[in-house]
Amino acid sequence: MTQRERRFPGVINTIERPLLLPRDVSLVDPEDNEPTAVEWRFDEEGNEVRVSVRTGRIIPIPQKAFETRDYKVRLGYAEQAKDTPAAEVTRVTFEPALKTFEMEIAEAKGIKEDRVPYPMYWY
């Protein structure tokens, strides 16, 4: 080693990069406290839960994940005057049907289609 190499310790370049969830981050299995892959399944009550692929144990979602930006728990939140009522939010307003937009409008307005389309060939 030369005298210059002994005096200069080198440089560490640090670059921030995002963490990729499947490759860099994994959840801890509550059975043995080891990292594990996770898949979503339904339990007996019909709730969607996270399940460890290795052991089949349910991995609970922490309560902190249900807090909103202003740190209120969802269950303890009181509706305010300007909030949309919960009953209005959960009301079903869309009925799916295999129709085009034009067909739905024609049915709603009572328009009957009596024209016969001429044959059209796309080659």
PDB file of C-alpha atoms in Angstrom:
ATOM      1  CA  MET A   1       0.000   0.000   0.000  1.00  0.00           C
ATOM      2  CA  THR A   2       1.180   3.444  -0.796  1.00  0.00           C
ATOM      3  CA  GLN A   3       1.177   6.348   1.615  1.00  0.00           C
ATOM      4  CA  ARG A   4      -1.790   7.950  -0.160  1.00  0.00           C
ATOM      5  CA  GLU A   5      -3.940   4.780   0.094  1.00  0.00           C
ATOM      6  CA  ARG A   6      -3.383   4.636   3.852  1.00  0.00           C
ATOM      7  CA  ARG A   7      -4.573   8.235   4.387  1.00  0.00           C
ATOM      8  CA  PHE A   8      -7.695   8.046   2.183  1.00  0.00           C
ATOM      9  CA  PRO A   9     -10.303   5.749   3.804  1.00  0.00           C
ATOM     10  CA  GLY A  10     -12.667   5.730   0.810  1.00  0.00           C
ATOM     11  CA  VAL A  11     -16.216   6.917   0.164  1.00  0.00           C
ATOM     12  CA  ILE A  12     -19.547   5.251   0.854  1.00  0.00           C
ATOM     13  CA  ASN A  13     -22.236   6.184  -1.650  1.00  0.00           C
ATOM     14  CA  THR A  14     -25.706   5.837  -0.139  1.00  0.00           C
ATOM     15  CA  ILE A  15     -28.671   5.828  -2.503  1.00  0.00           C
ATOM     16  CA  GLU A  16     -32.203   5.508  -1.201  1.00  0.00           C
ATOM     17  CA  ARG A  17     -34.287   2.951  -3.085  1.00  0.00           C
ATOM     18  CA  PRO A  18     -37.842   1.721  -2.553  1.00  0.00           C
ATOM     19  CA  LEU A  19     -38.546  -1.592  -0.876  1.00  0.00           C
ATOM     20  CA  LEU A  20     -40.399  -4.087  -3.049  1.00  0.00           C
ATOM     21  CA  LEU A  21     -43.023  -5.905  -1.002  1.00  0.00           C
ATOM     22  CA  PRO A  22     -42.743  -9.446  -2.352  1.00  0.00           C
ATOM     23  CA  ARG A  23     -38.948  -9.449  -2.520  1.00  0.00           C
ATOM     24  CA  ASP A  24     -37.693  -7.222   0.320  1.00  0.00           C
ATOM     25  CA  VAL A  25     -40.477  -7.268   2.943  1.00  0.00           C
ATOM     26  CA  SER A  26     -42.347 -10.193   4.456  1.00  0.00           C
ATOM     27  CA  LEU A  27     -44.642 -10.662   7.433  1.00  0.00           C
ATOM     28  CA  VAL A  28     -43.716 -12.620  10.530  1.00  0.00           C
ATOM     29  CA  ASP A  29     -45.445 -15.953  11.126  1.00  0.00           C
ATOM     30  CA  PRO A  30     -46.930 -15.968  14.671  1.00  0.00           C
ATOM     31  CA  GLU A  31     -46.199 -19.709  14.980  1.00  0.00           C
ATOM     32  CA  ASP A  32     -42.390 -19.539  14.891  1.00  0.00           C
ATOM     33  CA  ASN A  33     -41.547 -15.807  14.420  1.00  0.00           C
ATOM     34  CA  GLU A  34     -39.960 -16.450  11.019  1.00  0.00           C
ATOM     35  CA  PRO A  35     -40.664 -14.516   7.783  1.00  0.00           C
ATOM     36  CA  THR A  36     -43.337 -16.057   5.602  1.00  0.00           C
ATOM     37  CA  ALA A  37     -45.310 -15.523   2.410  1.00  0.00           C
ATOM     38  CA  VAL A  38     -48.937 -14.529   2.913  1.00  0.00           C
ATOM     39  CA  GLU A  39     -52.163 -15.175   1.037  1.00  0.00           C
ATOM     40  CA  TRP A  40     -55.664 -13.847   1.646  1.00  0.00           C
ATOM     41  CA  ARG A  41     -58.424 -16.308   2.596  1.00  0.00           C
ATOM     42  CA  PHE A  42     -61.889 -16.211   4.146  1.00  0.00           C
ATOM     43  CA  ASP A  43     -62.551 -17.417   7.701  1.00  0.00           C
ATOM     44  CA  GLU A  44     -65.704 -19.093   9.054  1.00  0.00           C
ATOM     45  CA  GLU A  45     -67.527 -15.762   9.510  1.00  0.00           C
ATOM     46  CA  GLY A  46     -66.764 -14.673   5.934  1.00  0.00           C
ATOM     47  CA  ASN A  47     -64.103 -12.102   6.857  1.00  0.00           C
ATOM     48  CA  GLU A  48     -61.031 -11.810   4.654  1.00  0.00           C
ATOM     49  CA  VAL A  49     -57.890 -12.626   6.680  1.00  0.00           C
ATOM     50  CA  ARG A  50     -54.153 -12.937   6.036  1.00  0.00           C
ATOM     51  CA  VAL A  51     -52.863 -16.506   6.353  1.00  0.00           C
ATOM     52  CA  SER A  52     -49.280 -17.762   6.536  1.00  0.00           C
ATOM     53  CA  VAL A  53     -48.464 -20.018   3.585  1.00  0.00           C
ATOM     54  CA  ARG A  54     -46.059 -22.202   5.618  1.00  0.00           C
ATOM     55  CA  THR A  55     -48.129 -22.938   8.729  1.00  0.00           C
ATOM     56  CA  GLY A  56     -51.666 -21.828   7.855  1.00  0.00           C
ATOM     57  CA  ARG A  57     -51.937 -19.552  10.908  1.00  0.00           C
ATOM     58  CA  ILE A  58     -53.934 -16.318  10.668  1.00  0.00           C
ATOM     59  CA  ILE A  59     -51.751 -13.196  10.825  1.00  0.00           C
ATOM     60  CA  PRO A  60     -53.859 -10.464  12.457  1.00  0.00           C
ATOM     61  CA  ILE A  61     -53.915  -6.935  11.093  1.00  0.00           C
ATOM     62  CA  PRO A  62     -52.729  -4.493  13.807  1.00  0.00           C
ATOM     63  CA  GLN A  63     -55.278  -2.031  15.185  1.00  0.00           C
ATOM     64  CA  LYS A  64     -53.001   0.866  14.198  1.00  0.00           C
ATOM     65  CA  ALA A  65     -53.738   0.058  10.532  1.00  0.00           C
ATOM     66  CA  PHE A  66     -57.375   1.057  11.050  1.00  0.00           C
ATOM     67  CA  GLU A  67     -56.564   4.555  12.323  1.00  0.00           C
ATOM     68  CA  THR A  68     -57.284   7.488  10.035  1.00  0.00           C
ATOM     69  CA  ARG A  69     -55.009  10.397   9.257  1.00  0.00           C
ATOM     70  CA  ASP A  70     -56.208  12.339  12.294  1.00  0.00           C
ATOM     71  CA  TYR A  71     -55.528   9.307  14.541  1.00  0.00           C
ATOM     72  CA  LYS A  72     -59.107   8.365  15.304  1.00  0.00           C
ATOM     73  CA  VAL A  73     -60.173   4.756  15.454  1.00  0.00           C
ATOM     74  CA  ARG A  74     -62.839   3.994  12.863  1.00  0.00           C
ATOM     75  CA  LEU A  75     -65.278   2.506  15.395  1.00  0.00           C
ATOM     76  CA  GLY A  76     -65.018   5.492  17.732  1.00  0.00           C
ATOM     77  CA  TYR A  77     -65.618   8.130  15.059  1.00  0.00           C
ATOM     78  CA  ALA A  78     -68.794  10.193  15.490  1.00  0.00           C
ATOM     79  CA  GLU A  79     -70.484  11.417  12.323  1.00  0.00           C
ATOM     80  CA  GLN A  80     -70.288  15.151  11.764  1.00  0.00           C
ATOM     81  CA  ALA A  81     -72.839  17.451  10.142  1.00  0.00           C
ATOM     82  CA  LYS A  82     -71.047  17.489   6.776  1.00  0.00           C
ATOM     83  CA  ASP A  83     -70.397  13.721   6.660  1.00  0.00           C
ATOM     84  CA  THR A  84     -72.356  11.482   4.334  1.00  0.00           C
ATOM     85  CA  PRO A  85     -74.468   9.136   6.497  1.00  0.00           C
ATOM     86  CA  ALA A  86     -73.217   5.538   6.648  1.00  0.00           C
ATOM     87  CA  ALA A  87     -76.589   4.186   5.479  1.00  0.00           C
ATOM     88  CA  GLU A  88     -76.360   6.326   2.333  1.00  0.00           C
ATOM     89  CA  VAL A  89     -72.808   5.175   1.606  1.00  0.00           C
ATOM     90  CA  THR A  90     -73.643   1.468   1.878  1.00  0.00           C
ATOM     91  CA  ARG A  91     -76.864   1.676  -0.158  1.00  0.00           C
ATOM     92  CA  VAL A  92     -76.631  -0.209  -3.468  1.00  0.00           C
ATOM     93  CA  THR A  93     -77.340   2.140  -6.361  1.00  0.00           C
ATOM     94  CA  PHE A  94     -76.009   0.144  -9.310  1.00  0.00           C
ATOM     95  CA  GLU A  95     -77.615  -2.952 -10.778  1.00  0.00           C
ATOM     96  CA  PRO A  96     -75.243  -4.656 -13.247  1.00  0.00           C
ATOM     97  CA  ALA A  97     -76.720  -5.708 -16.589  1.00  0.00           C
ATOM     98  CA  LEU A  98     -75.351  -6.947 -19.907  1.00  0.00           C
ATOM     99  CA  LYS A  99     -76.479  -3.906 -21.862  1.00  0.00           C
ATOM    100  CA  THR A 100     -74.767  -1.024 -23.526  1.00  0.00           C
ATOM    101  CA  PHE A 101     -75.329   2.512 -22.314  1.00  0.00           C
ATOM    102  CA  GLU A 102     -77.608   3.196 -25.283  1.00  0.00           C
ATOM    103  CA  MET A 103     -79.709   0.103 -24.520  1.00  0.00           C
ATOM    104  CA  GLU A 104     -80.160   1.182 -20.885  1.00  0.00           C
ATOM    105  CA  ILE A 105     -81.249   4.691 -21.893  1.00  0.00           C
ATOM    106  CA  ALA A 106     -83.672   3.323 -24.504  1.00  0.00           C
ATOM    107  CA  GLU A 107     -85.219   0.992 -21.931  1.00  0.00           C
ATOM    108  CA  ALA A 108     -85.511   3.752 -19.326  1.00  0.00           C
ATOM    109  CA  LYS A 109     -87.213   6.097 -21.842  1.00  0.00           C
ATOM    110  CA  GLY A 110     -89.455   3.355 -23.267  1.00  0.00           C
ATOM    111  CA  ILE A 111     -87.935   3.456 -26.774  1.00  0.00           C
ATOM    112  CA  LYS A 112     -88.398   0.261 -28.795  1.00  0.00           C
ATOM    113  CA  GLU A 113     -85.852  -0.597 -31.477  1.00  0.00           C
ATOM    114  CA  ASP A 114     -87.686  -1.800 -34.593  1.00  0.00           C
ATOM    115  CA  ARG A 115     -85.015  -1.203 -37.204  1.00  0.00           C
ATOM    116  CA  VAL A 116     -83.436  -4.251 -38.817  1.00  0.00           C
ATOM    117  CA  PRO A 117     -79.671  -3.928 -39.187  1.00  0.00           C
ATOM    118  CA  TYR A 118     -78.231  -4.741 -42.600  1.00  0.00           C
ATOM    119  CA  PRO A 119     -75.530  -7.400 -42.783  1.00  0.00           C
ATOM    120  CA  MET A 120     -72.055  -6.059 -42.139  1.00  0.00           C
ATOM    121  CA  TYR A 121     -68.906  -8.035 -42.757  1.00  0.00           C
ATOM    122  CA  TRP A 122     -65.508  -7.121 -41.299  1.00  0.00           C
ATOM    123  CA  TYR A 123     -62.595  -8.776 -43.052  1.00  0.00           C
TER     124      TYR A 123
END
